[in-house]
XYZ file of C-alpha atoms in Angstrom:
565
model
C -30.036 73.637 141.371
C -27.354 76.270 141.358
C -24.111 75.455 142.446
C -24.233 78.391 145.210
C -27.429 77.455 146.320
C -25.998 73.488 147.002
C -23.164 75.477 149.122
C -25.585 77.485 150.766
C -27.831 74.679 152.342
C -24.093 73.473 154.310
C -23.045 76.929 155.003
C -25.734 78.651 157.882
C -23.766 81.353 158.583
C -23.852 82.299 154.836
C -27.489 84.128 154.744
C -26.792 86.237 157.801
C -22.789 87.308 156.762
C -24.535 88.463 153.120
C -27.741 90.431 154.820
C -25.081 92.040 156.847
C -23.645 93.511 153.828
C -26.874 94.894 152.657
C -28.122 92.178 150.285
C -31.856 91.398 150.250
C -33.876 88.349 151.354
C -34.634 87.833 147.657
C -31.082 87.963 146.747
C -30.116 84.642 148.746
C -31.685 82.343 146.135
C -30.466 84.321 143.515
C -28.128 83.125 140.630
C -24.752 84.544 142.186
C -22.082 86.226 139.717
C -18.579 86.724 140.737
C -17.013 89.779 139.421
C -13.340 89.560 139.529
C -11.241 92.351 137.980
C -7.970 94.221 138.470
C -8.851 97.542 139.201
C -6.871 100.025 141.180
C -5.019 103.105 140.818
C -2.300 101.123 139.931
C -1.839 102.175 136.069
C -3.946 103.245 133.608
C -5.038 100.541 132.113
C -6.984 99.529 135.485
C -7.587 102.403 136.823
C -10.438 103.203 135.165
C -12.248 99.666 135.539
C -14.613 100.352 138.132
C -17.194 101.668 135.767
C -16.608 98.555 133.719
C -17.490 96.232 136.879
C -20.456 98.776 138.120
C -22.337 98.061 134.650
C -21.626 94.483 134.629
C -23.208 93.942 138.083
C -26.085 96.198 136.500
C -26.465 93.718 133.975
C -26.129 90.993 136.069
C -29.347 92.233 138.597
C -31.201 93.183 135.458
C -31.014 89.603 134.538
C -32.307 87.829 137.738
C -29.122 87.432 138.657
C -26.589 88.945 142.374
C -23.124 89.986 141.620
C -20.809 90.103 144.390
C -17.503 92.348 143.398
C -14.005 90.855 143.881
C -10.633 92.716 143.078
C -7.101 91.786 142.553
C -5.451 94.730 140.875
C -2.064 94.034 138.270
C 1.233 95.733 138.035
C 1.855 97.902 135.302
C 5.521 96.432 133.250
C 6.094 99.856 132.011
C 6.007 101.355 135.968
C 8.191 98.276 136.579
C 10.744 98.460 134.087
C 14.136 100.045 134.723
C 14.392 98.795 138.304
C 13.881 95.114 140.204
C 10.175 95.595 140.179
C 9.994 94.017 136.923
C 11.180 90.758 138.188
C 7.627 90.626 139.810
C 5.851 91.091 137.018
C 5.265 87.703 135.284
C 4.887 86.047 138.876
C 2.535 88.422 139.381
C 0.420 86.675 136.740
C 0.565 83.371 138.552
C -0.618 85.193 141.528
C -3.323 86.560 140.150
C -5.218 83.264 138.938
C -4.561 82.294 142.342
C -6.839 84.865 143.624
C -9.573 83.773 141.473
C -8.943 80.220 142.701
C -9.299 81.203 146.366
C -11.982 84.176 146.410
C -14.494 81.571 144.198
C -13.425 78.136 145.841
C -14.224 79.998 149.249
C -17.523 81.523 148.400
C -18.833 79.702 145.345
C -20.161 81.204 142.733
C -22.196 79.954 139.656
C -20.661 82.290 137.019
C -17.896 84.617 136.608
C -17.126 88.218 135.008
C -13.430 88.999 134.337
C -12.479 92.498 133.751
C -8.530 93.494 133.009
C -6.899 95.314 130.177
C -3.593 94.357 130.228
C -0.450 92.316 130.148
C -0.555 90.296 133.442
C -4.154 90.758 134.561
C -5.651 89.154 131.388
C -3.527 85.787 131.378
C -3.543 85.618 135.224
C -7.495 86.043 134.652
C -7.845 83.521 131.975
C -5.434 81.029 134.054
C -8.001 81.153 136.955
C -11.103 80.653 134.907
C -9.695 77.490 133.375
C -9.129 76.469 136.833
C -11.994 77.019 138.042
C -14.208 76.196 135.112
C -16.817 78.895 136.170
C -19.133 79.617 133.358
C -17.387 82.781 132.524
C -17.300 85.934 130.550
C -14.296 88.012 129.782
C -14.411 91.589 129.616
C -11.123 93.606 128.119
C -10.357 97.052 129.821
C -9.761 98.684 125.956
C -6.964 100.523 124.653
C -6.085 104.333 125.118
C -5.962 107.080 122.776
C -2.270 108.174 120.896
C -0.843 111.283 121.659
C 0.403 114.241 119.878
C 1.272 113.146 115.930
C 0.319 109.789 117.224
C 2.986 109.587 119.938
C 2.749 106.444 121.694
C 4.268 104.922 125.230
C 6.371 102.523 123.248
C 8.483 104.789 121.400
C 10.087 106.243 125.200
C 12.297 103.844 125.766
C 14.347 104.804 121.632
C 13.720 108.410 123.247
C 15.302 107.908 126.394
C 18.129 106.174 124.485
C 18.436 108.560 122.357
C 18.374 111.427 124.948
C 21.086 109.330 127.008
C 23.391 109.095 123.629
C 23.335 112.923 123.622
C 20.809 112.698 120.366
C 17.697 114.756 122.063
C 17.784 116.641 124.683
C 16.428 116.459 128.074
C 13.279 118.971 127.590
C 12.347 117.231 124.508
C 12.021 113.573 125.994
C 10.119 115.188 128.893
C 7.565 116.295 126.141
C 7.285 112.693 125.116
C 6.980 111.184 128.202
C 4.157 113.760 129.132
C 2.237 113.683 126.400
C 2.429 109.676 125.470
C -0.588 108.678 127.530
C -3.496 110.574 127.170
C -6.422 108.670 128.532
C -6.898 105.005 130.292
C -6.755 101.700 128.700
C -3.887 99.373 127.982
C -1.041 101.005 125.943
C -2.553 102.078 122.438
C 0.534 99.568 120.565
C 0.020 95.745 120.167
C 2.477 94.678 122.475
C 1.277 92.075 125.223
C -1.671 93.654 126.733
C -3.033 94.577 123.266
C -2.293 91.144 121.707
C -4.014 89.258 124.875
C -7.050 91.328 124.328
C -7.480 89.842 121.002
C -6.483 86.351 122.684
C -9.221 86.919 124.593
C -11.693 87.308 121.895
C -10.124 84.608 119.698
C -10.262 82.181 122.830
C -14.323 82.871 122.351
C -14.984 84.366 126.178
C -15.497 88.084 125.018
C -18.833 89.046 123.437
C -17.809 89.687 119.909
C -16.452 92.542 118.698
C -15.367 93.823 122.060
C -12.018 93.771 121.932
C -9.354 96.969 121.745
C -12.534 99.690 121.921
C -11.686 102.911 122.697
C -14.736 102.572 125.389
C -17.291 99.560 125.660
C -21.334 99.314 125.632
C -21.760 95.426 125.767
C -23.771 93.922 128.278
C -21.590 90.763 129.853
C -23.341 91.039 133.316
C -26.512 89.287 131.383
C -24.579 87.291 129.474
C -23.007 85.478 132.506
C -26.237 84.989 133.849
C -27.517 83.022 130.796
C -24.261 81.139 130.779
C -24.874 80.090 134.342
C -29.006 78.880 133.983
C -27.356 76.975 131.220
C -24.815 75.430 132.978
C -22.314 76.493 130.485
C -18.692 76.482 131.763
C -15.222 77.999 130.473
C -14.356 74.391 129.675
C -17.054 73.479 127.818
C -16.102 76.502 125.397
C -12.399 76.527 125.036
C -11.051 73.618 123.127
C -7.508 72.886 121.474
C -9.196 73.947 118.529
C -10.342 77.334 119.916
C -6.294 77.769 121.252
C -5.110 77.179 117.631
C -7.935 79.659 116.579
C -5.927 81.954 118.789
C -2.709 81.211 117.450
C -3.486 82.010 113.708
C -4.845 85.252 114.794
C -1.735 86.088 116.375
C 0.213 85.251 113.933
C -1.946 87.624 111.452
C -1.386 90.602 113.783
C 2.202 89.716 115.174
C 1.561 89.650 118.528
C 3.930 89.615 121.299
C 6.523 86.909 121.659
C 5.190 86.698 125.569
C 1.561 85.057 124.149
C 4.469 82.063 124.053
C 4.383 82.102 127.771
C 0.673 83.141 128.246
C -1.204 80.593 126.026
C 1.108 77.170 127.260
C 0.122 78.458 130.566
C -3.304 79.307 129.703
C -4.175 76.339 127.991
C -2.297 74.134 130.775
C -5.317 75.309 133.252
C -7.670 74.029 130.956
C -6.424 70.631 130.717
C -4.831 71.163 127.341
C -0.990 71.257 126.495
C -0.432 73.809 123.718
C 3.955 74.029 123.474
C 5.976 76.191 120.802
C 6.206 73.683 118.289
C 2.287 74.424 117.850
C 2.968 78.634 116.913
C 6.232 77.252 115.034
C 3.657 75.073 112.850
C 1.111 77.955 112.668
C 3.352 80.186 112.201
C 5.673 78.845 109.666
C 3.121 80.449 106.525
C 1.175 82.775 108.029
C -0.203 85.748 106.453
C 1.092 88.945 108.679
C -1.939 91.219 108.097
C -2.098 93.676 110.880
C -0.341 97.115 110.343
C -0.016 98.499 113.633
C 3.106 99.216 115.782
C 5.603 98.781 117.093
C 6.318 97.063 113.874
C 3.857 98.861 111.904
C 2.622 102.575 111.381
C -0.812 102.710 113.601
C -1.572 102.822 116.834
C -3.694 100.312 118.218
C -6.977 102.054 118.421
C -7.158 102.512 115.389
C -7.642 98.509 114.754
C -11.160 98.453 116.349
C -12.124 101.141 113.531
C -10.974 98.561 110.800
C -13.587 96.271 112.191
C -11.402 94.723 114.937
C -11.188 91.358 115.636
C -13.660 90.190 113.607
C -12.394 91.772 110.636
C -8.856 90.106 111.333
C -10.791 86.952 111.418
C -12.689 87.422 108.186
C -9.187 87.578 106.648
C -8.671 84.271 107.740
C -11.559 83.079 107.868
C -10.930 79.632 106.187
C -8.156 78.771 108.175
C -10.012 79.187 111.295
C -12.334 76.417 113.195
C -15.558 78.098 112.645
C -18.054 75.628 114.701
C -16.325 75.921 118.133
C -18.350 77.649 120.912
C -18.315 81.010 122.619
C -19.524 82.849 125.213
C -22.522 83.937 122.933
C -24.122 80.268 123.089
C -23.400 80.431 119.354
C -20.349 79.223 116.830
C -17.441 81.138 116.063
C -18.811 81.247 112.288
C -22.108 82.353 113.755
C -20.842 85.091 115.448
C -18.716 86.412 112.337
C -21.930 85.744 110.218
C -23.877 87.860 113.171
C -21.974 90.921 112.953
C -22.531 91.318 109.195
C -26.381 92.178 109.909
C -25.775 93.847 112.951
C -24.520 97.025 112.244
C -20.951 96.171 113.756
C -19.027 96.989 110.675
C -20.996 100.403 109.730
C -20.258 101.659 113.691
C -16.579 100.956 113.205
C -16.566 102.934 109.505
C -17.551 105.799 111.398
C -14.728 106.304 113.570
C -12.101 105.063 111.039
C -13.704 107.820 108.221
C -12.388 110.368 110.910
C -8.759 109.525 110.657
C -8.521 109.605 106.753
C -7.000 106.183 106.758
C -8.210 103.013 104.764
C -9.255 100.139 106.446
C -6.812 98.130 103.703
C -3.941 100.093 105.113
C -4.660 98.776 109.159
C -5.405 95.304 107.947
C -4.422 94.118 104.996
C -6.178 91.708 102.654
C -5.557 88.040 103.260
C -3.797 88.024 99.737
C -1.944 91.089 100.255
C 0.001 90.584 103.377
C 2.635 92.771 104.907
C 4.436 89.274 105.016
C 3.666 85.276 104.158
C 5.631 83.809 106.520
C 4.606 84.213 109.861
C 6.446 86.603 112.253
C 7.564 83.884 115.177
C 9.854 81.370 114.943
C 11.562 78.903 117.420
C 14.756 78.348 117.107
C 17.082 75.401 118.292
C 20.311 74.134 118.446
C 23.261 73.520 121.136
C 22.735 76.814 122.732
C 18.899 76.197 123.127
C 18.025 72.976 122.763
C 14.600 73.185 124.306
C 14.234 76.362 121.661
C 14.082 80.126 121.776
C 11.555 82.436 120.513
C 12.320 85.355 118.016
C 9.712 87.985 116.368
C 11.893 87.545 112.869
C 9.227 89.754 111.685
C 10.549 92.871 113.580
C 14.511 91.854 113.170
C 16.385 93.799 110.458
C 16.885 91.132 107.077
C 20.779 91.725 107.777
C 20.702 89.720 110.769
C 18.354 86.666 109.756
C 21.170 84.551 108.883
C 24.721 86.181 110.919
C 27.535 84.617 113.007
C 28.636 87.048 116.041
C 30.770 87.291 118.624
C 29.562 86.600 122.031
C 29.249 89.217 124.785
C 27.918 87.420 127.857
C 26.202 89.365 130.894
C 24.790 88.090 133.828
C 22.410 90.931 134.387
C 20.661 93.312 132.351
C 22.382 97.033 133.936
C 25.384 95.760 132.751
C 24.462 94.422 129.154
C 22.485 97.930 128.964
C 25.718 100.100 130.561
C 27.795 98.572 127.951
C 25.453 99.592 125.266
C 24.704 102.944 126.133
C 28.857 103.491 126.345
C 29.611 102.169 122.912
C 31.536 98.894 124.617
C 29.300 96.517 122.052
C 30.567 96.703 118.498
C 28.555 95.638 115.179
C 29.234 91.668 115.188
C 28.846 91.581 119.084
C 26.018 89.309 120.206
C 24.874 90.732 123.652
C 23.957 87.938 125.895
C 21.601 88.852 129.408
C 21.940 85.436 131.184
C 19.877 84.485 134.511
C 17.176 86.303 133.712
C 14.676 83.077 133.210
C 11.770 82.149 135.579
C 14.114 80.543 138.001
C 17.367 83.352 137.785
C 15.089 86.201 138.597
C 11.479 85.827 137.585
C 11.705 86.368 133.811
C 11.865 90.362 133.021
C 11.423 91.819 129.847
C 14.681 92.969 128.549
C 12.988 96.260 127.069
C 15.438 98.888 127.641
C 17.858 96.966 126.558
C 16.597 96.259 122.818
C 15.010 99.634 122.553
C 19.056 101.009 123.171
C 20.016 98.747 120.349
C 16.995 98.787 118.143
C 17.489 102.778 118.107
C 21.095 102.953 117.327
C 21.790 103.387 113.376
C 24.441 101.111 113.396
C 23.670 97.984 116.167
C 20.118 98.363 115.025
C 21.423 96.103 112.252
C 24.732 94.446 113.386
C 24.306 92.649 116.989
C 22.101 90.302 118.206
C 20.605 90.582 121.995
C 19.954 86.651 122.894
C 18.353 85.963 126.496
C 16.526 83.554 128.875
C 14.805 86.404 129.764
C 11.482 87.880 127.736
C 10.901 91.125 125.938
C 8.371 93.625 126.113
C 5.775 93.468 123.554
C 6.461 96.819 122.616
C 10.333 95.457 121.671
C 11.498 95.230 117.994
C 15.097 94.791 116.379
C 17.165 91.862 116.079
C 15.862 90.295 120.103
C 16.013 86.552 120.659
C 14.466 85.666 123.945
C 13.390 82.561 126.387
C 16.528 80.387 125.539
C 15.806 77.054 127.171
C 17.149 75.313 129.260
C 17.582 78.533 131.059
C 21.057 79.389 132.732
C 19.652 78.960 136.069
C 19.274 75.381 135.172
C 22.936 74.801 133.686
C 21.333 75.512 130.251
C 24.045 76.241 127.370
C 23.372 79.519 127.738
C 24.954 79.753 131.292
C 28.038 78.338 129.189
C 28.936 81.029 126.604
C 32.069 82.711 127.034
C 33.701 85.761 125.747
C 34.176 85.810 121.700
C 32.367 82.234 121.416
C 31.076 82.541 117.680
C 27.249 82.265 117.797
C 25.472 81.089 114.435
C 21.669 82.664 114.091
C 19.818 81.227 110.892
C 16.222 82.493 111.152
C 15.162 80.619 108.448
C 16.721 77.769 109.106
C 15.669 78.198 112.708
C 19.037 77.673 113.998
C 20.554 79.026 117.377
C 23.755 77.488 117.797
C 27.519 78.294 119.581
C 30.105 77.047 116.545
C 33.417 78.290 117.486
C 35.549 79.631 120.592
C 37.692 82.829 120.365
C 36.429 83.604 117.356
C 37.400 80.154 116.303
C 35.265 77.784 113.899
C 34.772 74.090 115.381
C 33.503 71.363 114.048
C 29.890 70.174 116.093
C 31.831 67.260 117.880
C 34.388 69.786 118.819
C 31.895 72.172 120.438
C 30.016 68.991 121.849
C 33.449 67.961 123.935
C 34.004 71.421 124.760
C 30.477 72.726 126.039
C 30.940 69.137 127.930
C 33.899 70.637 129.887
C 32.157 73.553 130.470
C 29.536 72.334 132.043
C 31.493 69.791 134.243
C 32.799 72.899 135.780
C 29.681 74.955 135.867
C 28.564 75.748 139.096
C 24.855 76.284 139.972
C 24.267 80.033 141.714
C 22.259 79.937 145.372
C 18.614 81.582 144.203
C 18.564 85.450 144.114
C 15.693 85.531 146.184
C 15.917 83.920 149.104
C 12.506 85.054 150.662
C 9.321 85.861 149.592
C 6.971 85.338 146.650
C 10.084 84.911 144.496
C 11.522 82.595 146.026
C 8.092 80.623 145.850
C 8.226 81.160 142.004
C 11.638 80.510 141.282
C 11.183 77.118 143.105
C 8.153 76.374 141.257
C 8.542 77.829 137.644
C 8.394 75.730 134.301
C 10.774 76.462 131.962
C 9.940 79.344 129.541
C 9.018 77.421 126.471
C 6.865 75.821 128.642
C 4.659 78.876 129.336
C 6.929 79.854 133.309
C 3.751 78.888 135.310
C 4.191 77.136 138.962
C 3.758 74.023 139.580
């Protein structure tokens, strides 16, 4: 017996409540499907999702099956950035697996479709599922087109920057900024939205191949409906081994640093306890195949006409756990094999003939990497001894071993103010400090390395270190998620003015090793950070009302994946 059905039989007013809202007698002992997704004008990679959920419900009646249409819309980061709004954003995530907790818990259901495109509505999404354990299927929102000579959203922020250092002017960063999103879908760049789209996949609960289209024909309404007559749940599919599966693919596409936060948390909902030291270990000789900005040359879209996913995962094929389950019924490995036969590959040639541009030169061969050692690394030392997270990958080979002088902010305008006016000098390590899950609800510090990252000279001499996040659009020489945070009396909340900070990438080494531009020995700094922090004193919250305040009191720590608890 369904699980809805068992519900049904202790809930009379149930029947009468679902007539009312035009469903038919013969719908009652249906198979129900929840459709949960985050449309809503609210940015363009949901605004456009409504069609997505329409033909899944299609699917869903074509398969026996009732759908019943749920929606929690997301944020958009890039409407958020600039301003406090962004302090909402990865709370926002948390939120929205709370949704999916409460609207199935209060009307079960006995399998779910999950529709989002983008940076907080996918991991909030996946969060809930492994909550709830529904027998689920994910569907991802797609990516939009580039603009004009392949213009992407990304590259506004080193525009604005540059039009605020005087470098362009006014009417030509108003051209960008109107011509950088063409169409719906998540941001056509593999920053966080992007990167959890292929998470998504990787994690098995997509239908294969489905990830990053321009547009999508698969059928997941059905799919959920076979999932749920065969009892199939979330759980049952996503394993440790289907989270490292994950990993290894985002290490050969160098996806976002925030994946740190979104797969701890994700995998925490599932019962499983994935930390950093498991992308460190990944990541540590990892073949970087994926050539696609904002460290590369492509725009996202343009990975789908390589072969997508799939192809990515050919590449890597042997280092992947072929035999865990999907959302297919079937393997990993028999999915892959699937595709060969199933005119997958010959679709996606036909789009990528139309751009002139190899397949080899979006994703490179396993044995011809754009890099062999991975592209994340987590750093420790006295000034993060819980670790830090830095995409060495996209930081200048100047600054992968460098000892700077420190330049502590507590907030982000200023650090950014001081930028923009020339106050940071090459050597200068910027630090923006309360900024973790607790100080203010982890924003990304985007403006802030896309100001650096675009100036000739910083670009390649200072260092911006945080307990904040980035964007995943951010590149240049960005070290982010120190931990302990400083709201916490982490190190971090103990740097002072021309404190020499040591950063040794490979060595994976974040460390303070001098005062006043001083060297000290390690027991030196150890009695002196000691002092420090016997005279530190703890700040009242910032928000002292609202869902902030809820977070703040309830956040992990970032390396822990910043989900409440």
């Amino acid at each position: 017996m369904y699980h809805s059905e068992e519900v049904r039989r202790l809930a009379p007013e149930m029947d009468p409540l679902r007539l009312g809202m035009g469903w038919k007698l013969e719908d009652l002992e249906k198979p129900k499907v929840f459709i949960e997704s985050t449309f809503g004008d609210s940015h363009p990679g949901s605004a456009h999702l409504l069609k997505f959920v329409d033909t899944a419900a299609a699917g869903v009646a074509a398969a026996g099956g009732r759908a019943a249409r749920y929606f929690t819309t997301d944020i958009c980061d890039g409407m958020a950035q600039g301003h406090d709004g962004i302090n909402y954003s990865l709370a926002s995530r948390d939120m929205i697996a709370n949704m999916v907790e409460i609207h199935n818990n209060a009307t079960p259901f006995d399998a779910g479709v999950f529709i989002a495109s983008c940076d907080k509505g996918l991991p909030g999404l996946l969060m809930g599922i492994g909550r709830t354990d529904l027998p689920a299927v994910v569907v991802t929102g797609g990516v939009m087109e580039a603009g004009p000579d392949l213009l992407t959203l990304e590259q506004i922020g080193a525009y604005s920057a540059m039009c605020q250092r005087g470098e362009i002017s006014e009417a030509q960063l108003t051209y960008y900024k109107h011509h950088a999103c063409p169409s719906c879908g998540a941001c056509s760049f593999m920053g966080t939205a992007g990167t959890m789209q292929v998470m998504c996949e990787a994690l098995g609960l997509t239908l294969p191949g489905s990830a990053l289209l321009p547009a999508t024909s698969a059928d997941p309404g059905a799919q959920a409906v076979e999932l749920a007559k065969r009892g199939l749940t979330a759980r049952d599919i996503v394993t440790r081994e289907s989270f490292e599966n994950a990993i290894i693919v985002h290490a050969a596409i160098s996806g976002s640093t925030n994946a740190i936060l979104h797969l701890p948390a994700i995998a925490h909902e599932f019962g499983i306890e994935i930390d950093a030291d498991t992308f460190e270990r990944i990541h540590k000789s990892a073949h970087y195949l994926l050539d696609v900005r904002p460290a590369g040359r492509w725009p996202s879209e343009y990975v789908y006409y390589a072969g997508g996913v799939p192809a990515i995962m050919e590449e890597v094929r042997h280092l992947l756990h072929l035999d865990v389950m999907t959302v297919t019924g079937k393997t990993l490995g028999e999915n892959l094999d699937g595709l060969k036969v199933g005119g997958y590959y010959e679709k996606c040639a036909e789009y990528l003939k139309k751009t002139g541009v190899k397949k080899e030169d979006i994703i490179r061969p396993f044995d011809a990497p754009i890099g062999d050692k991975g592209t994340i690394a987590i750093l420790r030392g006295n000034l993060a001894p819980e670790g830090a997270v830095v995409k060495h990958s996209a930081v200048p080979v100047e600054m992968h071993k460098a000892l700077l002088r420190a330049r502590p902010f507590d907030c982000e305008e200023d650090a950014i103010a001081a930028v923009i006016a020339h106050d940071i000098k090459p050597g200068d390590a910027v630090f923006i400090r309360y900024e973790g899950p607790k100080g203010s609800g982890m924003p990304e510090m985007f403006y802030t390395t896309e100001a650096i990252s675009s100036d000739p000279e910083l670009g390649k001499t200072i260092a911006l270190i945080t307990d904040g996040r980035f964007s995943g659009a951010s590149k240049g020489p960005a070290i982010g998620h120190v931990s302990p945070e400083a709201a916490e009396g982490g190190p971090i909340a103990l740097v002072e003015e021309g404190d020499l900070i040591q950063i040794d990438i490979p060595a994976r080494v974040l460390a303070i090793v001098g005062v006043r531009g001083e060297r000290k020995t390690p027991e030196e700094m150890d009695g002196i950070l000691k002092e420090r922090r016997a005279a530190w004193q703890p700040r009242p919250l910032r928000y002292q009302s609202g869902v902030l305040k809820i977070y703040s009191e309830h956040a992990v720590g970032p390396m822990k994946g910043g989900y409440m608890k």
